[in-house]
PDB file of C-alpha atoms and ligand atoms in Angstrom:
ATOM      1  CA  MET C   1      22.133 -14.755  -2.894  1.00 83.00           C
ATOM      2  CA  PRO C   2      20.019 -16.780  -3.714  1.00 93.00           C
ATOM      3  CA  THR C   3      16.646 -16.732  -2.660  1.00 97.00           C
ATOM      4  CA  GLU C   4      15.274 -19.544  -0.661  1.00 97.00           C
ATOM      5  CA  ARG C   5      12.525 -21.099  -2.267  1.00 97.00           C
ATOM      6  CA  LEU C   6       9.653 -21.384  -0.048  1.00 97.00           C
ATOM      7  CA  TYR C   7       7.242 -22.866  -3.006  1.00 96.00           C
ATOM      8  CA  TYR C   8       9.491 -26.169  -2.950  1.00 94.00           C
ATOM      9  CA  LYS C   9       9.110 -26.997   1.046  1.00 92.00           C
ATOM     10  CA  ASP C  10       5.421 -26.028   0.976  1.00 96.00           C
ATOM     11  CA  PRO C  11       3.484 -25.831  -2.581  1.00 97.00           C
ATOM     12  CA  TYR C  12       0.527 -24.848  -0.791  1.00 98.00           C
ATOM     13  CA  LEU C  13       1.843 -21.696   0.786  1.00 98.00           C
ATOM     14  CA  ARG C  14      -0.027 -19.000   0.077  1.00 98.00           C
ATOM     15  CA  THR C  15       1.168 -16.312   2.717  1.00 98.00           C
ATOM     16  CA  PHE C  16       4.695 -15.653   4.286  1.00 98.00           C
ATOM     17  CA  GLU C  17       7.928 -13.040   5.828  1.00 98.00           C
ATOM     18  CA  ALA C  18      10.364 -12.328   4.186  1.00 98.00           C
ATOM     19  CA  THR C  19      13.092  -9.198   4.958  1.00 98.00           C
ATOM     20  CA  VAL C  20      13.764  -6.906   1.422  1.00 98.00           C
ATOM     21  CA  LEU C  21      16.822  -7.407  -0.374  1.00 98.00           C
ATOM     22  CA  SER C  22      16.623  -4.857  -3.123  1.00 98.00           C
ATOM     23  CA  VAL C  23      14.405  -2.109  -4.870  1.00 98.00           C
ATOM     24  CA  GLU C  24      15.061  -1.305  -7.879  1.00 97.00           C
ATOM     25  CA  ALA C  25      13.510   0.974 -10.113  1.00 96.00           C
ATOM     26  CA  LEU C  26      12.270  -0.239 -13.353  1.00 96.00           C
ATOM     27  CA  GLU C  27      11.211   1.753 -16.723  1.00 92.00           C
ATOM     28  CA  GLY C  28       7.250   2.135 -17.182  1.00 91.00           C
ATOM     29  CA  GLU C  29       6.886   2.998 -13.057  1.00 94.00           C
ATOM     30  CA  LYS C  30       7.631  -0.482 -12.358  1.00 97.00           C
ATOM     31  CA  SER C  31       9.761  -2.107 -10.447  1.00 98.00           C
ATOM     32  CA  ALA C  32      12.050  -4.599  -8.975  1.00 98.00           C
ATOM     33  CA  VAL C  33      12.257  -6.213  -5.563  1.00 98.00           C
ATOM     34  CA  THR C  34      14.349  -9.368  -4.429  1.00 98.00           C
ATOM     35  CA  LEU C  35      13.758 -10.657  -0.910  1.00 98.00           C
ATOM     36  CA  ASP C  36      15.954 -13.461   0.928  1.00 98.00           C
ATOM     37  CA  ALA C  37      12.769 -15.791   0.598  1.00 98.00           C
ATOM     38  CA  THR C  38       9.546 -16.172  -1.628  1.00 98.00           C
ATOM     39  CA  ALA C  39       6.565 -18.441  -2.016  1.00 98.00           C
ATOM     40  CA  PHE C  40       6.280 -16.571  -5.613  1.00 98.00           C
ATOM     41  CA  TYR C  41       7.214 -19.021  -8.392  1.00 98.00           C
ATOM     42  CA  PRO C  42       9.075 -17.350 -11.093  1.00 97.00           C
ATOM     43  CA  GLU C  43       8.827 -18.555 -15.180  1.00 92.00           C
ATOM     44  CA  GLY C  44      10.376 -21.583 -16.121  1.00 85.00           C
ATOM     45  CA  GLY C  45      10.215 -24.793 -17.088  1.00 81.00           C
ATOM     46  CA  GLY C  46       6.975 -24.269 -18.699  1.00 86.00           C
ATOM     47  CA  GLN C  47       4.985 -23.034 -16.144  1.00 93.00           C
ATOM     48  CA  PRO C  48       3.944 -19.264 -15.915  1.00 96.00           C
ATOM     49  CA  ALA C  49       4.945 -16.821 -13.224  1.00 97.00           C
ATOM     50  CA  ASP C  50       2.760 -16.846 -10.075  1.00 98.00           C
ATOM     51  CA  THR C  51       1.175 -12.984  -9.602  1.00 98.00           C
ATOM     52  CA  GLY C  52       0.434 -11.424  -5.960  1.00 98.00           C
ATOM     53  CA  LYS C  53       0.667  -8.883  -3.852  1.00 98.00           C
ATOM     54  CA  ILE C  54       4.207  -8.025  -1.596  1.00 98.00           C
ATOM     55  CA  ARG C  55       2.642  -6.079   1.415  1.00 98.00           C
ATOM     56  CA  GLY C  56       5.112  -3.821   3.484  1.00 98.00           C
ATOM     57  CA  LYS C  57       4.291  -0.902   6.212  1.00 97.00           C
ATOM     58  CA  ASP C  58       4.224   1.776   4.164  1.00 97.00           C
ATOM     59  CA  GLY C  59       3.674   0.500   0.418  1.00 98.00           C
ATOM     60  CA  THR C  60       2.445  -2.505  -1.418  1.00 98.00           C
ATOM     61  CA  LEU C  61       3.824  -4.476  -4.729  1.00 98.00           C
ATOM     62  CA  ILE C  62       1.623  -5.464  -6.955  1.00 98.00           C
ATOM     63  CA  VAL C  63       3.362  -8.503  -8.324  1.00 98.00           C
ATOM     64  CA  GLU C  64       2.484  -9.264 -11.811  1.00 97.00           C
ATOM     65  CA  TRP C  65       5.559 -10.643 -13.070  1.00 96.00           C
ATOM     66  CA  THR C  66       8.104 -12.781 -11.188  1.00 97.00           C
ATOM     67  CA  GLU C  67      11.338 -14.151 -12.581  1.00 96.00           C
ATOM     68  CA  ASP C  68      14.406 -16.519 -11.823  1.00 96.00           C
ATOM     69  CA  ARG C  69      17.966 -14.341 -12.641  1.00 95.00           C
ATOM     70  CA  GLY C  70      20.761 -16.450 -11.978  1.00 93.00           C
ATOM     71  CA  GLY C  71      19.147 -17.945  -8.400  1.00 94.00           C
ATOM     72  CA  GLU C  72      17.816 -14.604  -7.236  1.00 96.00           C
ATOM     73  CA  ILE C  73      13.957 -14.439  -7.160  1.00 98.00           C
ATOM     74  CA  VAL C  74      12.934 -10.828  -8.833  1.00 98.00           C
ATOM     75  CA  HIS C  75       9.422 -10.246  -8.268  1.00 98.00           C
ATOM     76  CA  ILE C  76       7.966  -7.239 -10.934  1.00 98.00           C
ATOM     77  CA  GLY C  77       5.091  -4.815 -10.828  1.00 98.00           C
ATOM     78  CA  LYS C  78       3.713  -1.167  -9.882  1.00 98.00           C
ATOM     79  CA  ILE C  79       4.486  -0.162  -5.849  1.00 98.00           C
ATOM     80  CA  ASP C  80       1.651   1.701  -4.230  1.00 97.00           C
ATOM     81  CA  GLY C  81       3.514   4.103  -1.628  1.00 97.00           C
ATOM     82  CA  VAL C  82       6.896   3.006  -0.040  1.00 97.00           C
ATOM     83  CA  ILE C  83       8.705  -0.565   0.013  1.00 98.00           C
ATOM     84  CA  SER C  84      12.597   0.093   1.740  1.00 97.00           C
ATOM     85  CA  VAL C  85      14.920  -2.231   1.383  1.00 98.00           C
ATOM     86  CA  GLY C  86      15.368  -4.264   4.673  1.00 98.00           C
ATOM     87  CA  GLU C  87      12.055  -3.682   6.155  1.00 98.00           C
ATOM     88  CA  ARG C  88       9.292  -7.054   7.075  1.00 98.00           C
ATOM     89  CA  VAL C  89       6.792  -7.776   4.274  1.00 98.00           C
ATOM     90  CA  THR C  90       4.218 -10.087   4.180  1.00 98.00           C
ATOM     91  CA  GLY C  91       3.724 -11.533   0.602  1.00 98.00           C
ATOM     92  CA  GLU C  92       0.435 -12.898  -1.020  1.00 98.00           C
ATOM     93  CA  ILE C  93       0.347 -15.025  -3.703  1.00 98.00           C
ATOM     94  CA  ASP C  94      -3.176 -14.825  -6.346  1.00 98.00           C
ATOM     95  CA  TRP C  95      -3.966 -18.268  -4.572  1.00 98.00           C
ATOM     96  CA  ASP C  96      -6.655 -19.463  -7.591  1.00 98.00           C
ATOM     97  CA  ARG C  97      -4.332 -18.449 -10.594  1.00 98.00           C
ATOM     98  CA  ARG C  98      -1.745 -20.942  -8.775  1.00 98.00           C
ATOM     99  CA  TYR C  99      -3.533 -23.670  -7.234  1.00 98.00           C
ATOM    100  CA  LEU C 100      -5.042 -23.974 -10.958  1.00 98.00           C
ATOM    101  CA  ILE C 101      -1.292 -23.823 -12.653  1.00 97.00           C
ATOM    102  CA  MET C 102      -0.761 -26.822 -10.191  1.00 98.00           C
ATOM    103  CA  ARG C 103      -3.945 -28.718 -11.656  1.00 98.00           C
ATOM    104  CA  THR C 104      -2.601 -28.044 -14.958  1.00 98.00           C
ATOM    105  CA  HIS C 105       0.812 -28.945 -14.163  1.00 97.00           C
ATOM    106  CA  THR C 106       0.175 -32.200 -12.708  1.00 98.00           C
ATOM    107  CA  ALA C 107      -2.337 -32.722 -15.498  1.00 98.00           C
ATOM    108  CA  ALA C 108       0.465 -32.613 -17.916  1.00 97.00           C
ATOM    109  CA  HIS C 109       2.521 -35.134 -16.007  1.00 96.00           C
ATOM    110  CA  ILE C 110      -0.530 -37.650 -15.875  1.00 97.00           C
ATOM    111  CA  LEU C 111      -1.045 -36.858 -19.587  1.00 97.00           C
ATOM    112  CA  MET C 112       2.429 -38.350 -20.256  1.00 95.00           C
ATOM    113  CA  HIS C 113       2.000 -40.930 -18.321  1.00 95.00           C
ATOM    114  CA  ALA C 114      -1.359 -42.278 -19.986  1.00 96.00           C
ATOM    115  CA  VAL C 115       0.214 -42.236 -23.567  1.00 95.00           C
ATOM    116  CA  SER C 116       3.560 -44.185 -21.913  1.00 91.00           C
ATOM    117  CA  ARG C 117       1.090 -46.573 -20.494  1.00 92.00           C
ATOM    118  CA  LEU C 118      -1.331 -46.991 -23.670  1.00 93.00           C
ATOM    119  CA  LEU C 119       1.442 -46.795 -26.114  1.00 88.00           C
ATOM    120  CA  GLU C 120       5.262 -47.456 -25.026  1.00 76.00           C
ATOM    121  CA  HIS C 121       7.385 -44.900 -23.307  1.00 73.00           C
ATOM    122  CA  VAL C 122       7.419 -41.624 -24.814  1.00 83.00           C
ATOM    123  CA  ASP C 123       9.879 -38.426 -25.073  1.00 85.00           C
ATOM    124  CA  ILE C 124       8.616 -35.222 -24.583  1.00 88.00           C
ATOM    125  CA  ALA C 125      10.016 -32.712 -27.386  1.00 88.00           C
ATOM    126  CA  GLY C 126       8.229 -29.657 -25.421  1.00 89.00           C
ATOM    127  CA  SER C 127       5.370 -28.507 -23.557  1.00 92.00           C
ATOM    128  CA  GLY C 128       3.793 -24.990 -22.323  1.00 94.00           C
ATOM    129  CA  LEU C 129       1.482 -24.821 -19.520  1.00 96.00           C
ATOM    130  CA  SER C 130      -1.443 -21.703 -18.865  1.00 96.00           C
ATOM    131  CA  VAL C 131      -4.264 -21.118 -16.402  1.00 97.00           C
ATOM    132  CA  GLY C 132      -5.993 -24.057 -16.698  1.00 97.00           C
ATOM    133  CA  SER C 133      -4.747 -25.763 -20.373  1.00 98.00           C
ATOM    134  CA  GLY C 134      -1.561 -26.714 -21.437  1.00 98.00           C
ATOM    135  CA  ARG C 135       0.370 -27.982 -24.614  1.00 97.00           C
ATOM    136  CA  LEU C 136       2.922 -31.321 -24.886  1.00 96.00           C
ATOM    137  CA  ASP C 137       4.457 -32.116 -27.791  1.00 96.00           C
ATOM    138  CA  PHE C 138       4.699 -36.089 -28.051  1.00 95.00           C
ATOM    139  CA  ALA C 139       7.690 -37.407 -29.830  1.00 92.00           C
ATOM    140  CA  ALA C 140       5.115 -40.506 -31.087  1.00 88.00           C
ATOM    141  CA  SER C 141       3.042 -40.743 -33.389  1.00 88.00           C
ATOM    142  CA  ILE C 142      -0.225 -40.421 -31.720  1.00 93.00           C
ATOM    143  CA  THR C 143      -3.270 -40.982 -34.004  1.00 94.00           C
ATOM    144  CA  ARG C 144      -7.106 -39.309 -33.637  1.00 95.00           C
ATOM    145  CA  ASP C 145      -8.243 -42.389 -32.884  1.00 96.00           C
ATOM    146  CA  GLN C 146      -6.161 -43.491 -30.144  1.00 96.00           C
ATOM    147  CA  LEU C 147      -7.501 -39.725 -28.340  1.00 97.00           C
ATOM    148  CA  PRO C 148     -10.703 -41.267 -26.510  1.00 97.00           C
ATOM    149  CA  ALA C 149      -8.537 -43.891 -25.027  1.00 97.00           C
ATOM    150  CA  ILE C 150      -5.988 -41.674 -23.525  1.00 97.00           C
ATOM    151  CA  GLU C 151      -8.302 -39.128 -22.216  1.00 98.00           C
ATOM    152  CA  GLU C 152      -9.659 -42.056 -20.063  1.00 98.00           C
ATOM    153  CA  GLU C 153      -6.438 -43.347 -18.822  1.00 98.00           C
ATOM    154  CA  ALA C 154      -5.806 -40.073 -17.872  1.00 98.00           C
ATOM    155  CA  ASN C 155      -8.711 -39.537 -15.700  1.00 98.00           C
ATOM    156  CA  LYS C 156      -8.549 -43.128 -14.854  1.00 98.00           C
ATOM    157  CA  ILE C 157      -5.164 -41.685 -12.594  1.00 98.00           C
ATOM    158  CA  VAL C 158      -7.231 -38.814 -11.995  1.00 98.00           C
ATOM    159  CA  GLU C 159      -9.603 -41.064 -10.666  1.00 98.00           C
ATOM    160  CA  MET C 160      -7.069 -43.309  -8.692  1.00 98.00           C
ATOM    161  CA  ASP C 161      -6.273 -40.512  -6.277  1.00 98.00           C
ATOM    162  CA  ALA C 162      -2.754 -41.409  -6.233  1.00 98.00           C
ATOM    163  CA  GLU C 163      -0.102 -39.351  -4.324  1.00 98.00           C
ATOM    164  CA  VAL C 164       1.859 -37.433  -5.710  1.00 98.00           C
ATOM    165  CA  ARG C 165       5.497 -37.286  -3.984  1.00 97.00           C
ATOM    166  CA  VAL C 166       8.205 -35.044  -4.462  1.00 96.00           C
ATOM    167  CA  HIS C 167      12.153 -35.797  -4.233  1.00 96.00           C
ATOM    168  CA  VAL C 168      15.295 -34.254  -4.679  1.00 95.00           C
ATOM    169  CA  PHE C 169      17.991 -37.411  -5.750  1.00 95.00           C
ATOM    170  CA  SER C 170      21.313 -37.642  -6.780  1.00 93.00           C
ATOM    171  CA  ARG C 171      21.630 -38.079 -10.686  1.00 90.00           C
ATOM    172  CA  GLU C 172      21.896 -41.626  -9.944  1.00 91.00           C
ATOM    173  CA  GLU C 173      19.040 -42.199  -8.034  1.00 95.00           C
ATOM    174  CA  ALA C 174      16.484 -40.406 -10.104  1.00 94.00           C
ATOM    175  CA  ALA C 175      17.828 -42.208 -13.188  1.00 92.00           C
ATOM    176  CA  ARG C 176      17.163 -45.414 -10.731  1.00 95.00           C
ATOM    177  CA  LEU C 177      13.564 -44.237  -9.958  1.00 96.00           C
ATOM    178  CA  LEU C 178      12.913 -43.020 -13.620  1.00 94.00           C
ATOM    179  CA  GLU C 179      14.040 -46.636 -14.809  1.00 94.00           C
ATOM    180  CA  SER C 180      11.756 -48.111 -12.682  1.00 95.00           C
ATOM    181  CA  TYR C 181       8.261 -46.742 -14.446  1.00 93.00           C
ATOM    182  CA  GLY C 182      10.723 -47.478 -17.662  1.00 89.00           C
ATOM    183  CA  SER C 183      11.370 -43.902 -18.044  1.00 88.00           C
ATOM    184  CA  HIS C 184      14.732 -42.285 -18.332  1.00 86.00           C
ATOM    185  CA  LEU C 185      16.555 -38.608 -17.587  1.00 84.00           C
ATOM    186  CA  GLY C 186      16.468 -36.634 -20.684  1.00 76.00           C
ATOM    187  CA  PRO C 187      19.734 -34.953 -21.671  1.00 69.00           C
ATOM    188  CA  ALA C 188      18.535 -31.460 -19.885  1.00 66.00           C
ATOM    189  CA  HIS C 189      19.403 -32.971 -16.411  1.00 65.00           C
ATOM    190  CA  GLY C 190      23.133 -33.395 -17.828  1.00 64.00           C
ATOM    191  CA  GLY C 191      24.867 -31.114 -15.771  1.00 69.00           C
ATOM    192  CA  LEU C 192      22.940 -31.065 -12.526  1.00 72.00           C
ATOM    193  CA  SER C 193      24.281 -33.135  -9.264  1.00 80.00           C
ATOM    194  CA  GLU C 194      20.449 -32.353  -7.705  1.00 89.00           C
ATOM    195  CA  ILE C 195      17.544 -33.391  -9.159  1.00 93.00           C
ATOM    196  CA  ARG C 196      13.802 -32.896  -8.165  1.00 94.00           C
ATOM    197  CA  VAL C 197      11.809 -35.556  -9.395  1.00 96.00           C
ATOM    198  CA  ILE C 198       8.034 -35.810  -9.264  1.00 96.00           C
ATOM    199  CA  GLU C 199       6.483 -39.600  -8.713  1.00 98.00           C
ATOM    200  CA  ILE C 200       2.829 -40.704  -9.590  1.00 98.00           C
ATOM    201  CA  VAL C 201       2.641 -43.213  -7.126  1.00 98.00           C
ATOM    202  CA  GLY C 202       2.237 -46.446  -8.671  1.00 97.00           C
ATOM    203  CA  VAL C 203       2.576 -44.292 -12.215  1.00 97.00           C
ATOM    204  CA  GLY C 204       5.625 -42.772 -12.856  1.00 96.00           C
ATOM    205  CA  ALA C 205       7.991 -40.299 -12.339  1.00 96.00           C
ATOM    206  CA  ASP C 206       9.701 -37.617 -14.258  1.00 93.00           C
ATOM    207  CA  ALA C 207      12.511 -34.521 -13.512  1.00 92.00           C
ATOM    208  CA  CYS C 208      10.483 -31.464 -13.268  1.00 92.00           C
ATOM    209  CA  GLY C 209      11.616 -28.146 -11.142  1.00 91.00           C
ATOM    210  CA  GLY C 210       7.762 -26.583 -10.913  1.00 94.00           C
ATOM    211  CA  THR C 211       4.762 -26.987  -8.435  1.00 96.00           C
ATOM    212  CA  HIS C 212       2.053 -29.550  -8.242  1.00 97.00           C
ATOM    213  CA  VAL C 213      -1.009 -30.766  -6.163  1.00 98.00           C
ATOM    214  CA  ALA C 214      -0.291 -33.499  -3.650  1.00 98.00           C
ATOM    215  CA  ARG C 215      -2.767 -35.790  -5.146  1.00 98.00           C
ATOM    216  CA  THR C 216      -4.239 -36.723  -8.346  1.00 98.00           C
ATOM    217  CA  SER C 217      -7.943 -36.511  -7.831  1.00 98.00           C
ATOM    218  CA  GLU C 218      -7.136 -32.602  -7.236  1.00 98.00           C
ATOM    219  CA  VAL C 219      -6.449 -32.181 -10.598  1.00 98.00           C
ATOM    220  CA  GLY C 220     -10.548 -32.819 -11.884  1.00 97.00           C
ATOM    221  CA  ARG C 221     -11.453 -34.000 -15.508  1.00 98.00           C
ATOM    222  CA  ILE C 222      -8.713 -33.832 -18.207  1.00 98.00           C
ATOM    223  CA  ARG C 223     -10.129 -33.240 -21.847  1.00 98.00           C
ATOM    224  CA  ILE C 224      -7.934 -33.450 -24.517  1.00 98.00           C
ATOM    225  CA  THR C 225      -9.056 -30.133 -26.948  1.00 98.00           C
ATOM    226  CA  LYS C 226      -7.475 -30.351 -29.789  1.00 98.00           C
ATOM    227  CA  ARG C 227      -4.254 -32.341 -31.863  1.00 97.00           C
ATOM    228  CA  LYS C 228      -2.264 -31.637 -34.346  1.00 96.00           C
ATOM    229  CA  SER C 229       0.769 -32.565 -36.101  1.00 95.00           C
ATOM    230  CA  LYS C 230       3.573 -30.811 -36.002  1.00 92.00           C
ATOM    231  CA  GLY C 231       6.081 -32.819 -38.624  1.00 89.00           C
ATOM    232  CA  ARG C 232       9.058 -34.825 -37.717  1.00 88.00           C
ATOM    233  CA  GLY C 233       6.579 -37.021 -35.955  1.00 89.00           C
ATOM    234  CA  VAL C 234       6.186 -34.764 -33.493  1.00 94.00           C
ATOM    235  CA  VAL C 235       2.521 -34.825 -32.238  1.00 96.00           C
ATOM    236  CA  ARG C 236       0.960 -31.635 -30.574  1.00 97.00           C
ATOM    237  CA  LEU C 237      -1.787 -32.285 -27.916  1.00 97.00           C
ATOM    238  CA  GLU C 238      -3.751 -29.638 -25.949  1.00 98.00           C
ATOM    239  CA  PHE C 239      -5.822 -30.214 -22.964  1.00 98.00           C
ATOM    240  CA  GLN C 240      -7.753 -28.285 -20.277  1.00 98.00           C
ATOM    241  CA  VAL C 241      -8.250 -28.868 -16.308  1.00 98.00           C
ATOM    242  CA  THR C 242     -12.557 -28.169 -15.210  1.00 95.00           C
ATOM    243  CA  ASP C 243     -13.791 -29.340 -12.211  1.00 91.00           C
TER     244      ASP C 243
HETATM  245 ZN1   ZN T 301       5.951 -30.275 -13.453  1.00 57.77          ZN
END
């Protein structure tokens, strides 16, 4: 049964209640627990998995990893005590870590838009997010000389305090909004009937399944820390977010 994804309804949800659907013993004294609903974000789309705790009446799962198995979200870690199928539990995600990931993730979108505003619309060849830092591979020739202007443009978008809006669109609606910002849907979204679109109002829009902050000012300062040519016309920018 697919798990209800509470982080889509409210990315700021830190604690929640749910019912345990399964508990499976894994190697290394670890267990895999599924719930009917969760606020834990599973690793995917370049965004790291959430960590935290799931507490039952007789035990606690220390969640070290969360993954998506065909729509079912699995919480993995060690259980201190016992967690039983059918019981009500309270989940609590490691909020400081997740909030920094949300800021970092939103910063990645802002950096893409900053490059598109300064150069032209550019496609992303790859990306990876960590806690407070990330990397973006641009299919564009970005020179070292352009980095200060890109960083300045990104921080201008932060200072705009623009609203970050989430839409769930049909393919046609998603394509229309992206085109209105001079962008387009990538080939990865070919088979989907419903597409989540993250719009930074007045700035740009991208298809994305991750969690983001509600306004760009929450991101803090964006700093480009490294530029590396990956060959074949791809340039990697690494960045950090700071307060
Ligand atoms: Zn995103």
